[in-house]
């Protein structure tokens, strides 16, 4: 990870909030000495001051095999990112860059039993579907749920460490940062506007 103190967010609550808002994460592992990865929607909670991620994956996959053989995983949460031109700086004849927000968490993955898998499916479905929705968990046919649950498995990841990069031009003077913000706000790109908003929060 690209680690510099001025690009590191020290407020743990802000880092937690970022992960919760960007919870469609990548989980990586190793299978036969080769990297594997999968995108998974996660539930992110603090349990007794410990950070825990929950989710589910398909069983007939390389990443399930990898996580079964090696419980150590890396989870990557990616947020907004955009190009930043040095032409927007006060001093322009230097390298351009890329601003972005990224969080990486290392931990151990543990698979659940059948009841635990059903609970995880229910919880994540209820997070996005109202009880009145025809797609709500309680409205799904029992035979469908039973068939689905045989193909997937739930998991918990007990987080051991978290690192982050909130690279938002903090290494530049205030005038340069304000000029970058102005250019980003003139862009029609969603990510550019999101980065501009995050940069503004950090100008005192």
JSON list of N, CA and C in Angstrom, two decimals, residues 27-98:
[
{"chain": "A", "resi": 27, "resn": "UNK", "atom": "N", "xyz": [-12.17, -9.61, -1.95]},
{"chain": "A", "resi": 27, "resn": "UNK", "atom": "CA", "xyz": [-11.47, -10.48, -1.01]},
{"chain": "A", "resi": 27, "resn": "UNK", "atom": "C", "xyz": [-10.45, -11.30, -1.82]},
{"chain": "A", "resi": 28, "resn": "UNK", "atom": "N", "xyz": [-9.21, -11.29, -1.38]},
{"chain": "A", "resi": 28, "resn": "UNK", "atom": "CA", "xyz": [-8.16, -11.99, -2.12]},
{"chain": "A", "resi": 28, "resn": "UNK", "atom": "C", "xyz": [-7.53, -13.09, -1.26]},
{"chain": "A", "resi": 29, "resn": "UNK", "atom": "N", "xyz": [-7.05, -14.13, -1.95]},
{"chain": "A", "resi": 29, "resn": "UNK", "atom": "CA", "xyz": [-6.36, -15.22, -1.29]},
{"chain": "A", "resi": 29, "resn": "UNK", "atom": "C", "xyz": [-5.40, -15.87, -2.26]},
{"chain": "A", "resi": 30, "resn": "UNK", "atom": "N", "xyz": [-4.85, -17.02, -1.88]},
{"chain": "A", "resi": 30, "resn": "UNK", "atom": "CA", "xyz": [-3.88, -17.74, -2.70]},
{"chain": "A", "resi": 30, "resn": "UNK", "atom": "C", "xyz": [-4.33, -19.19, -2.87]},
{"chain": "A", "resi": 31, "resn": "UNK", "atom": "N", "xyz": [-4.30, -19.68, -4.11]},
{"chain": "A", "resi": 31, "resn": "UNK", "atom": "CA", "xyz": [-4.61, -21.07, -4.42]},
{"chain": "A", "resi": 31, "resn": "UNK", "atom": "C", "xyz": [-3.53, -21.61, -5.34]},
{"chain": "A", "resi": 32, "resn": "UNK", "atom": "N", "xyz": [-2.84, -22.65, -4.90]},
{"chain": "A", "resi": 32, "resn": "UNK", "atom": "CA", "xyz": [-1.76, -23.25, -5.68]},
{"chain": "A", "resi": 32, "resn": "UNK", "atom": "C", "xyz": [-0.72, -22.20, -6.08]},
{"chain": "A", "resi": 33, "resn": "UNK", "atom": "N", "xyz": [-0.39, -21.34, -5.11]},
{"chain": "A", "resi": 33, "resn": "UNK", "atom": "CA", "xyz": [0.62, -20.30, -5.29]},
{"chain": "A", "resi": 33, "resn": "UNK", "atom": "C", "xyz": [0.22, -19.23, -6.31]},
{"chain": "A", "resi": 34, "resn": "UNK", "atom": "N", "xyz": [-1.07, -19.16, -6.62]},
{"chain": "A", "resi": 34, "resn": "UNK", "atom": "CA", "xyz": [-1.56, -18.13, -7.54]},
{"chain": "A", "resi": 34, "resn": "UNK", "atom": "C", "xyz": [-2.65, -17.32, -6.85]},
{"chain": "A", "resi": 35, "resn": "UNK", "atom": "N", "xyz": [-2.68, -15.99, -7.10]},
{"chain": "A", "resi": 35, "resn": "UNK", "atom": "CA", "xyz": [-3.70, -15.16, -6.45]},
{"chain": "A", "resi": 35, "resn": "UNK", "atom": "C", "xyz": [-5.09, -15.40, -7.01]},
{"chain": "A", "resi": 36, "resn": "UNK", "atom": "N", "xyz": [-6.08, -15.34, -6.15]},
{"chain": "A", "resi": 36, "resn": "UNK", "atom": "CA", "xyz": [-7.49, -15.40, -6.55]},
{"chain": "A", "resi": 36, "resn": "UNK", "atom": "C", "xyz": [-8.21, -14.27, -5.83]},
{"chain": "A", "resi": 37, "resn": "UNK", "atom": "N", "xyz": [-9.33, -13.85, -6.40]},
{"chain": "A", "resi": 37, "resn": "UNK", "atom": "CA", "xyz": [-10.08, -12.74, -5.80]},
{"chain": "A", "resi": 37, "resn": "UNK", "atom": "C", "xyz": [-11.54, -12.83, -6.18]},
{"chain": "A", "resi": 38, "resn": "UNK", "atom": "N", "xyz": [-12.39, -12.23, -5.37]},
{"chain": "A", "resi": 38, "resn": "UNK", "atom": "CA", "xyz": [-13.81, -12.17, -5.67]},
{"chain": "A", "resi": 38, "resn": "UNK", "atom": "C", "xyz": [-14.40, -10.89, -5.09]},
{"chain": "A", "resi": 39, "resn": "UNK", "atom": "N", "xyz": [-15.38, -10.32, -5.80]},
{"chain": "A", "resi": 39, "resn": "UNK", "atom": "CA", "xyz": [-16.12, -9.16, -5.31]},
{"chain": "A", "resi": 39, "resn": "UNK", "atom": "C", "xyz": [-17.33, -9.66, -4.51]},
{"chain": "A", "resi": 40, "resn": "UNK", "atom": "N", "xyz": [-17.50, -9.12, -3.32]},
{"chain": "A", "resi": 40, "resn": "UNK", "atom": "CA", "xyz": [-18.55, -9.58, -2.41]},
{"chain": "A", "resi": 40, "resn": "UNK", "atom": "C", "xyz": [-19.15, -8.41, -1.64]},
{"chain": "A", "resi": 41, "resn": "UNK", "atom": "N", "xyz": [-20.49, -8.33, -1.55]},
{"chain": "A", "resi": 41, "resn": "UNK", "atom": "CA", "xyz": [-21.09, -7.34, -0.65]},
{"chain": "A", "resi": 41, "resn": "UNK", "atom": "C", "xyz": [-20.92, -7.80, 0.79]},
{"chain": "A", "resi": 42, "resn": "UNK", "atom": "N", "xyz": [-20.46, -6.92, 1.65]},
{"chain": "A", "resi": 42, "resn": "UNK", "atom": "CA", "xyz": [-20.17, -7.28, 3.03]},
{"chain": "A", "resi": 42, "resn": "UNK", "atom": "C", "xyz": [-21.02, -6.49, 4.01]},
{"chain": "A", "resi": 43, "resn": "UNK", "atom": "N", "xyz": [-21.30, -7.12, 5.13]},
{"chain": "A", "resi": 43, "resn": "UNK", "atom": "CA", "xyz": [-21.82, -6.42, 6.30]},
{"chain": "A", "resi": 43, "resn": "UNK", "atom": "C", "xyz": [-20.62, -6.15, 7.20]},
{"chain": "A", "resi": 44, "resn": "UNK", "atom": "N", "xyz": [-20.51, -4.92, 7.67]},
{"chain": "A", "resi": 44, "resn": "UNK", "atom": "CA", "xyz": [-19.34, -4.50, 8.44]},
{"chain": "A", "resi": 44, "resn": "UNK", "atom": "C", "xyz": [-19.81, -4.04, 9.81]},
{"chain": "A", "resi": 45, "resn": "UNK", "atom": "N", "xyz": [-19.34, -4.76, 10.84]},
{"chain": "A", "resi": 45, "resn": "UNK", "atom": "CA", "xyz": [-19.82, -4.47, 12.19]},
{"chain": "A", "resi": 45, "resn": "UNK", "atom": "C", "xyz": [-18.67, -4.48, 13.19]},
{"chain": "A", "resi": 46, "resn": "UNK", "atom": "N", "xyz": [-18.88, -3.78, 14.30]},
{"chain": "A", "resi": 46, "resn": "UNK", "atom": "CA", "xyz": [-17.99, -3.88, 15.43]},
{"chain": "A", "resi": 46, "resn": "UNK", "atom": "C", "xyz": [-18.66, -4.74, 16.49]},
{"chain": "A", "resi": 47, "resn": "UNK", "atom": "N", "xyz": [-17.99, -5.82, 16.87]},
{"chain": "A", "resi": 47, "resn": "UNK", "atom": "CA", "xyz": [-18.51, -6.73, 17.89]},
{"chain": "A", "resi": 47, "resn": "UNK", "atom": "C", "xyz": [-17.48, -6.80, 19.01]},
{"chain": "A", "resi": 48, "resn": "UNK", "atom": "N", "xyz": [-17.88, -6.28, 20.18]},
{"chain": "A", "resi": 48, "resn": "UNK", "atom": "CA", "xyz": [-16.95, -6.22, 21.32]},
{"chain": "A", "resi": 48, "resn": "UNK", "atom": "C", "xyz": [-15.64, -5.54, 20.94]},
{"chain": "A", "resi": 49, "resn": "UNK", "atom": "N", "xyz": [-15.80, -4.40, 20.23]},
{"chain": "A", "resi": 49, "resn": "UNK", "atom": "CA", "xyz": [-14.65, -3.59, 19.79]},
{"chain": "A", "resi": 49, "resn": "UNK", "atom": "C", "xyz": [-13.80, -4.25, 18.73]},
{"chain": "A", "resi": 50, "resn": "UNK", "atom": "N", "xyz": [-14.21, -5.43, 18.24]},
{"chain": "A", "resi": 50, "resn": "UNK", "atom": "CA", "xyz": [-13.51, -6.10, 17.14]},
{"chain": "A", "resi": 50, "resn": "UNK", "atom": "C", "xyz": [-14.28, -5.88, 15.85]},
{"chain": "A", "resi": 51, "resn": "UNK", "atom": "N", "xyz": [-13.55, -5.62, 14.77]},
{"chain": "A", "resi": 51, "resn": "UNK", "atom": "CA", "xyz": [-14.16, -5.41, 13.47]},
{"chain": "A", "resi": 51, "resn": "UNK", "atom": "C", "xyz": [-14.38, -6.76, 12.80]},
{"chain": "A", "resi": 52, "resn": "UNK", "atom": "N", "xyz": [-15.62, -6.99, 12.34]},
{"chain": "A", "resi": 52, "resn": "UNK", "atom": "CA", "xyz": [-15.98, -8.27, 11.72]},
{"chain": "A", "resi": 52, "resn": "UNK", "atom": "C", "xyz": [-16.73, -8.00, 10.42]},
{"chain": "A", "resi": 53, "resn": "UNK", "atom": "N", "xyz": [-16.34, -8.71, 9.36]},
{"chain": "A", "resi": 53, "resn": "UNK", "atom": "CA", "xyz": [-17.05, -8.65, 8.08]},
{"chain": "A", "resi": 53, "resn": "UNK", "atom": "C", "xyz": [-17.82, -9.95, 7.89]},
{"chain": "A", "resi": 54, "resn": "UNK", "atom": "N", "xyz": [-19.04, -9.87, 7.40]},
{"chain": "A", "resi": 54, "resn": "UNK", "atom": "CA", "xyz": [-19.81, -11.07, 7.09]},
{"chain": "A", "resi": 54, "resn": "UNK", "atom": "C", "xyz": [-20.30, -11.00, 5.65]},
{"chain": "A", "resi": 55, "resn": "UNK", "atom": "N", "xyz": [-20.43, -12.17, 5.04]},
{"chain": "A", "resi": 55, "resn": "UNK", "atom": "CA", "xyz": [-20.92, -12.25, 3.67]},
{"chain": "A", "resi": 55, "resn": "UNK", "atom": "C", "xyz": [-21.09, -13.70, 3.26]},
{"chain": "A", "resi": 56, "resn": "UNK", "atom": "N", "xyz": [-21.29, -13.94, 1.97]},
{"chain": "A", "resi": 56, "resn": "UNK", "atom": "CA", "xyz": [-21.40, -15.31, 1.48]},
{"chain": "A", "resi": 56, "resn": "UNK", "atom": "C", "xyz": [-20.82, -15.41, 0.08]},
{"chain": "A", "resi": 57, "resn": "UNK", "atom": "N", "xyz": [-20.36, -16.61, -0.29]},
{"chain": "A", "resi": 57, "resn": "UNK", "atom": "CA", "xyz": [-19.80, -16.84, -1.61]},
{"chain": "A", "resi": 57, "resn": "UNK", "atom": "C", "xyz": [-20.29, -18.17, -2.15]},
{"chain": "A", "resi": 58, "resn": "UNK", "atom": "N", "xyz": [-20.13, -18.37, -3.45]},
{"chain": "A", "resi": 58, "resn": "UNK", "atom": "CA", "xyz": [-20.45, -19.65, -4.07]},
{"chain": "A", "resi": 58, "resn": "UNK", "atom": "C", "xyz": [-19.40, -20.69, -3.67]},
{"chain": "A", "resi": 59, "resn": "UNK", "atom": "N", "xyz": [-19.83, -21.92, -3.52]},
{"chain": "A", "resi": 59, "resn": "UNK", "atom": "CA", "xyz": [-18.90, -23.00, -3.15]},
{"chain": "A", "resi": 59, "resn": "UNK", "atom": "C", "xyz": [-18.06, -23.47, -4.34]},
{"chain": "A", "resi": 60, "resn": "UNK", "atom": "N", "xyz": [-18.64, -23.54, -5.50]},
{"chain": "A", "resi": 60, "resn": "UNK", "atom": "CA", "xyz": [-17.94, -24.11, -6.67]},
{"chain": "A", "resi": 60, "resn": "UNK", "atom": "C", "xyz": [-17.07, -23.05, -7.35]},
{"chain": "A", "resi": 61, "resn": "UNK", "atom": "N", "xyz": [-16.11, -22.51, -6.60]},
{"chain": "A", "resi": 61, "resn": "UNK", "atom": "CA", "xyz": [-15.25, -21.45, -7.12]},
{"chain": "A", "resi": 61, "resn": "UNK", "atom": "C", "xyz": [-13.82, -21.65, -6.64]},
{"chain": "A", "resi": 62, "resn": "UNK", "atom": "N", "xyz": [-12.89, -21.03, -7.36]},
{"chain": "A", "resi": 62, "resn": "UNK", "atom": "CA", "xyz": [-11.50, -21.13, -6.95]},
{"chain": "A", "resi": 62, "resn": "UNK", "atom": "C", "xyz": [-11.25, -20.39, -5.64]},
{"chain": "A", "resi": 63, "resn": "UNK", "atom": "N", "xyz": [-11.96, -19.27, -5.44]},
{"chain": "A", "resi": 63, "resn": "UNK", "atom": "CA", "xyz": [-11.72, -18.52, -4.20]},
{"chain": "A", "resi": 63, "resn": "UNK", "atom": "C", "xyz": [-12.25, -19.26, -2.97]},
{"chain": "A", "resi": 64, "resn": "UNK", "atom": "N", "xyz": [-13.33, -20.03, -3.11]},
{"chain": "A", "resi": 64, "resn": "UNK", "atom": "CA", "xyz": [-13.79, -20.83, -1.98]},
{"chain": "A", "resi": 64, "resn": "UNK", "atom": "C", "xyz": [-12.72, -21.87, -1.61]},
{"chain": "A", "resi": 65, "resn": "UNK", "atom": "N", "xyz": [-12.15, -22.49, -2.62]},
{"chain": "A", "resi": 65, "resn": "UNK", "atom": "CA", "xyz": [-11.09, -23.47, -2.36]},
{"chain": "A", "resi": 65, "resn": "UNK", "atom": "C", "xyz": [-9.89, -22.79, -1.69]},
{"chain": "A", "resi": 66, "resn": "UNK", "atom": "N", "xyz": [-9.55, -21.61, -2.19]},
{"chain": "A", "resi": 66, "resn": "UNK", "atom": "CA", "xyz": [-8.39, -20.90, -1.63]},
{"chain": "A", "resi": 66, "resn": "UNK", "atom": "C", "xyz": [-8.63, -20.54, -0.17]},
{"chain": "A", "resi": 67, "resn": "UNK", "atom": "N", "xyz": [-9.82, -20.01, 0.13]},
{"chain": "A", "resi": 67, "resn": "UNK", "atom": "CA", "xyz": [-10.11, -19.59, 1.50]},
{"chain": "A", "resi": 67, "resn": "UNK", "atom": "C", "xyz": [-10.26, -20.79, 2.44]},
{"chain": "A", "resi": 68, "resn": "UNK", "atom": "N", "xyz": [-10.66, -21.93, 1.89]},
{"chain": "A", "resi": 68, "resn": "UNK", "atom": "CA", "xyz": [-10.77, -23.15, 2.70]},
{"chain": "A", "resi": 68, "resn": "UNK", "atom": "C", "xyz": [-9.40, -23.66, 3.10]},
{"chain": "A", "resi": 69, "resn": "UNK", "atom": "N", "xyz": [-8.42, -23.52, 2.19]},
{"chain": "A", "resi": 69, "resn": "UNK", "atom": "CA", "xyz": [-7.07, -24.03, 2.44]},
{"chain": "A", "resi": 69, "resn": "UNK", "atom": "C", "xyz": [-6.22, -23.06, 3.25]},
{"chain": "A", "resi": 70, "resn": "UNK", "atom": "N", "xyz": [-6.50, -21.77, 3.09]},
{"chain": "A", "resi": 70, "resn": "UNK", "atom": "CA", "xyz": [-5.71, -20.74, 3.79]},
{"chain": "A", "resi": 70, "resn": "UNK", "atom": "C", "xyz": [-6.65, -19.66, 4.30]},
{"chain": "A", "resi": 71, "resn": "UNK", "atom": "N", "xyz": [-6.78, -19.56, 5.60]},
{"chain": "A", "resi": 71, "resn": "UNK", "atom": "CA", "xyz": [-7.77, -18.65, 6.20]},
{"chain": "A", "resi": 71, "resn": "UNK", "atom": "C", "xyz": [-7.35, -17.18, 6.16]},
{"chain": "A", "resi": 72, "resn": "UNK", "atom": "N", "xyz": [-6.10, -16.90, 5.80]},
{"chain": "A", "resi": 72, "resn": "UNK", "atom": "CA", "xyz": [-5.62, -15.52, 5.78]},
{"chain": "A", "resi": 72, "resn": "UNK", "atom": "C", "xyz": [-6.07, -14.82, 4.49]},
{"chain": "A", "resi": 73, "resn": "UNK", "atom": "N", "xyz": [-6.80, -13.71, 4.65]},
{"chain": "A", "resi": 73, "resn": "UNK", "atom": "CA", "xyz": [-7.32, -13.00, 3.48]},
{"chain": "A", "resi": 73, "resn": "UNK", "atom": "C", "xyz": [-7.02, -11.51, 3.57]},
{"chain": "A", "resi": 74, "resn": "UNK", "atom": "N", "xyz": [-7.05, -10.88, 2.41]},
{"chain": "A", "resi": 74, "resn": "UNK", "atom": "CA", "xyz": [-6.92, -9.43, 2.30]},
{"chain": "A", "resi": 74, "resn": "UNK", "atom": "C", "xyz": [-8.21, -8.92, 1.68]},
{"chain": "A", "resi": 75, "resn": "UNK", "atom": "N", "xyz": [-8.82, -7.91, 2.31]},
{"chain": "A", "resi": 75, "resn": "UNK", "atom": "CA", "xyz": [-10.07, -7.33, 1.84]},
{"chain": "A", "resi": 75, "resn": "UNK", "atom": "C", "xyz": [-9.80, -5.89, 1.41]},
{"chain": "A", "resi": 76, "resn": "UNK", "atom": "N", "xyz": [-10.21, -5.55, 0.19]},
{"chain": "A", "resi": 76, "resn": "UNK", "atom": "CA", "xyz": [-9.92, -4.24, -0.37]},
{"chain": "A", "resi": 76, "resn": "UNK", "atom": "C", "xyz": [-11.22, -3.48, -0.61]},
{"chain": "A", "resi": 77, "resn": "UNK", "atom": "N", "xyz": [-11.30, -2.28, -0.04]},
{"chain": "A", "resi": 77, "resn": "UNK", "atom": "CA", "xyz": [-12.44, -1.39, -0.24]},
{"chain": "A", "resi": 77, "resn": "UNK", "atom": "C", "xyz": [-11.97, -0.20, -1.07]},
{"chain": "A", "resi": 78, "resn": "UNK", "atom": "N", "xyz": [-12.57, -0.03, -2.23]},
{"chain": "A", "resi": 78, "resn": "UNK", "atom": "CA", "xyz": [-12.17, 1.06, -3.12]},
{"chain": "A", "resi": 78, "resn": "UNK", "atom": "C", "xyz": [-13.26, 2.12, -3.19]},
{"chain": "A", "resi": 79, "resn": "UNK", "atom": "N", "xyz": [-12.83, 3.37, -3.19]},
{"chain": "A", "resi": 79, "resn": "UNK", "atom": "CA", "xyz": [-13.76, 4.48, -3.26]},
{"chain": "A", "resi": 79, "resn": "UNK", "atom": "C", "xyz": [-13.53, 5.32, -4.50]},
{"chain": "A", "resi": 80, "resn": "UNK", "atom": "N", "xyz": [-13.91, 6.60, -4.46]},
{"chain": "A", "resi": 80, "resn": "UNK", "atom": "CA", "xyz": [-13.73, 7.47, -5.63]},
{"chain": "A", "resi": 80, "resn": "UNK", "atom": "C", "xyz": [-12.26, 7.66, -5.97]},
{"chain": "A", "resi": 81, "resn": "UNK", "atom": "N", "xyz": [-11.98, 7.89, -7.24]},
{"chain": "A", "resi": 81, "resn": "UNK", "atom": "CA", "xyz": [-10.61, 8.11, -7.72]},
{"chain": "A", "resi": 81, "resn": "UNK", "atom": "C", "xyz": [-10.67, 8.97, -8.98]},
{"chain": "A", "resi": 82, "resn": "UNK", "atom": "N", "xyz": [-9.65, 9.76, -9.22]},
{"chain": "A", "resi": 82, "resn": "UNK", "atom": "CA", "xyz": [-9.63, 10.59, -10.42]},
{"chain": "A", "resi": 82, "resn": "UNK", "atom": "C", "xyz": [-8.22, 11.11, -10.71]},
{"chain": "A", "resi": 83, "resn": "UNK", "atom": "N", "xyz": [-8.01, 11.47, -11.95]},
{"chain": "A", "resi": 83, "resn": "UNK", "atom": "CA", "xyz": [-6.75, 12.06, -12.41]},
{"chain": "A", "resi": 83, "resn": "UNK", "atom": "C", "xyz": [-6.67, 13.51, -11.93]},
{"chain": "A", "resi": 84, "resn": "UNK", "atom": "N", "xyz": [-5.47, 13.90, -11.51]},
{"chain": "A", "resi": 84, "resn": "UNK", "atom": "CA", "xyz": [-5.22, 15.29, -11.09]},
{"chain": "A", "resi": 84, "resn": "UNK", "atom": "C", "xyz": [-4.06, 15.83, -11.92]},
{"chain": "A", "resi": 85, "resn": "UNK", "atom": "N", "xyz": [-4.33, 16.82, -12.74]},
{"chain": "A", "resi": 85, "resn": "UNK", "atom": "CA", "xyz": [-3.31, 17.39, -13.63]},
{"chain": "A", "resi": 85, "resn": "UNK", "atom": "C", "xyz": [-2.42, 18.39, -12.89]},
{"chain": "A", "resi": 86, "resn": "UNK", "atom": "N", "xyz": [-1.12, 18.30, -13.12]},
{"chain": "A", "resi": 86, "resn": "UNK", "atom": "CA", "xyz": [-0.20, 19.29, -12.55]},
{"chain": "A", "resi": 86, "resn": "UNK", "atom": "C", "xyz": [-0.44, 20.67, -13.13]},
{"chain": "A", "resi": 87, "resn": "UNK", "atom": "N", "xyz": [-1.15, 20.74, -14.24]},
{"chain": "A", "resi": 87, "resn": "UNK", "atom": "CA", "xyz": [-1.49, 22.04, -14.83]},
{"chain": "A", "resi": 87, "resn": "UNK", "atom": "C", "xyz": [-2.42, 22.85, -13.93]},
{"chain": "A", "resi": 88, "resn": "UNK", "atom": "N", "xyz": [-3.02, 22.16, -12.94]},
{"chain": "A", "resi": 88, "resn": "UNK", "atom": "CA", "xyz": [-3.90, 22.85, -12.00]},
{"chain": "A", "resi": 88, "resn": "UNK", "atom": "C", "xyz": [-3.15, 23.38, -10.78]},
{"chain": "A", "resi": 89, "resn": "UNK", "atom": "N", "xyz": [-1.86, 23.04, -10.66]},
{"chain": "A", "resi": 89, "resn": "UNK", "atom": "CA", "xyz": [-1.05, 23.43, -9.51]},
{"chain": "A", "resi": 89, "resn": "UNK", "atom": "C", "xyz": [-0.59, 24.89, -9.64]},
{"chain": "A", "resi": 90, "resn": "UNK", "atom": "N", "xyz": [-0.16, 25.43, -8.54]},
{"chain": "A", "resi": 90, "resn": "UNK", "atom": "CA", "xyz": [0.52, 26.73, -8.57]},
{"chain": "A", "resi": 90, "resn": "UNK", "atom": "C", "xyz": [1.84, 26.58, -9.33]},
{"chain": "A", "resi": 91, "resn": "UNK", "atom": "N", "xyz": [2.61, 25.56, -8.98]},
{"chain": "A", "resi": 91, "resn": "UNK", "atom": "CA", "xyz": [3.83, 25.20, -9.71]},
{"chain": "A", "resi": 91, "resn": "UNK", "atom": "C", "xyz": [3.48, 24.07, -10.67]},
{"chain": "A", "resi": 92, "resn": "UNK", "atom": "N", "xyz": [3.54, 24.32, -11.99]},
{"chain": "A", "resi": 92, "resn": "UNK", "atom": "CA", "xyz": [2.96, 23.41, -12.96]},
{"chain": "A", "resi": 92, "resn": "UNK", "atom": "C", "xyz": [3.94, 22.43, -13.58]},
{"chain": "A", "resi": 93, "resn": "UNK", "atom": "N", "xyz": [5.22, 22.72, -13.56]},
{"chain": "A", "resi": 93, "resn": "UNK", "atom": "CA", "xyz": [6.19, 21.88, -14.26]},
{"chain": "A", "resi": 93, "resn": "UNK", "atom": "C", "xyz": [6.68, 20.73, -13.38]},
{"chain": "A", "resi": 94, "resn": "UNK", "atom": "N", "xyz": [5.72, 20.00, -12.84]},
{"chain": "A", "resi": 94, "resn": "UNK", "atom": "CA", "xyz": [5.99, 18.82, -12.01]},
{"chain": "A", "resi": 94, "resn": "UNK", "atom": "C", "xyz": [5.05, 17.70, -12.47]},
{"chain": "A", "resi": 95, "resn": "UNK", "atom": "N", "xyz": [5.19, 16.54, -11.86]},
{"chain": "A", "resi": 95, "resn": "UNK", "atom": "CA", "xyz": [4.38, 15.38, -12.27]},
{"chain": "A", "resi": 95, "resn": "UNK", "atom": "C", "xyz": [2.92, 15.53, -11.87]},
{"chain": "A", "resi": 96, "resn": "UNK", "atom": "N", "xyz": [2.04, 15.07, -12.76]},
{"chain": "A", "resi": 96, "resn": "UNK", "atom": "CA", "xyz": [0.62, 14.95, -12.42]},
{"chain": "A", "resi": 96, "resn": "UNK", "atom": "C", "xyz": [0.44, 13.72, -11.54]},
{"chain": "A", "resi": 97, "resn": "UNK", "atom": "N", "xyz": [-0.78, 13.50, -11.06]},
{"chain": "A", "resi": 97, "resn": "UNK", "atom": "CA", "xyz": [-0.98, 12.38, -10.14]},
{"chain": "A", "resi": 97, "resn": "UNK", "atom": "C", "xyz": [-2.40, 11.86, -10.22]},
{"chain": "A", "resi": 98, "resn": "UNK", "atom": "N", "xyz": [-2.73, 11.00, -9.29]},
{"chain": "A", "resi": 98, "resn": "UNK", "atom": "CA", "xyz": [-4.07, 10.40, -9.18]},
{"chain": "A", "resi": 98, "resn": "UNK", "atom": "C", "xyz": [-4.48, 10.48, -7.72]}
]
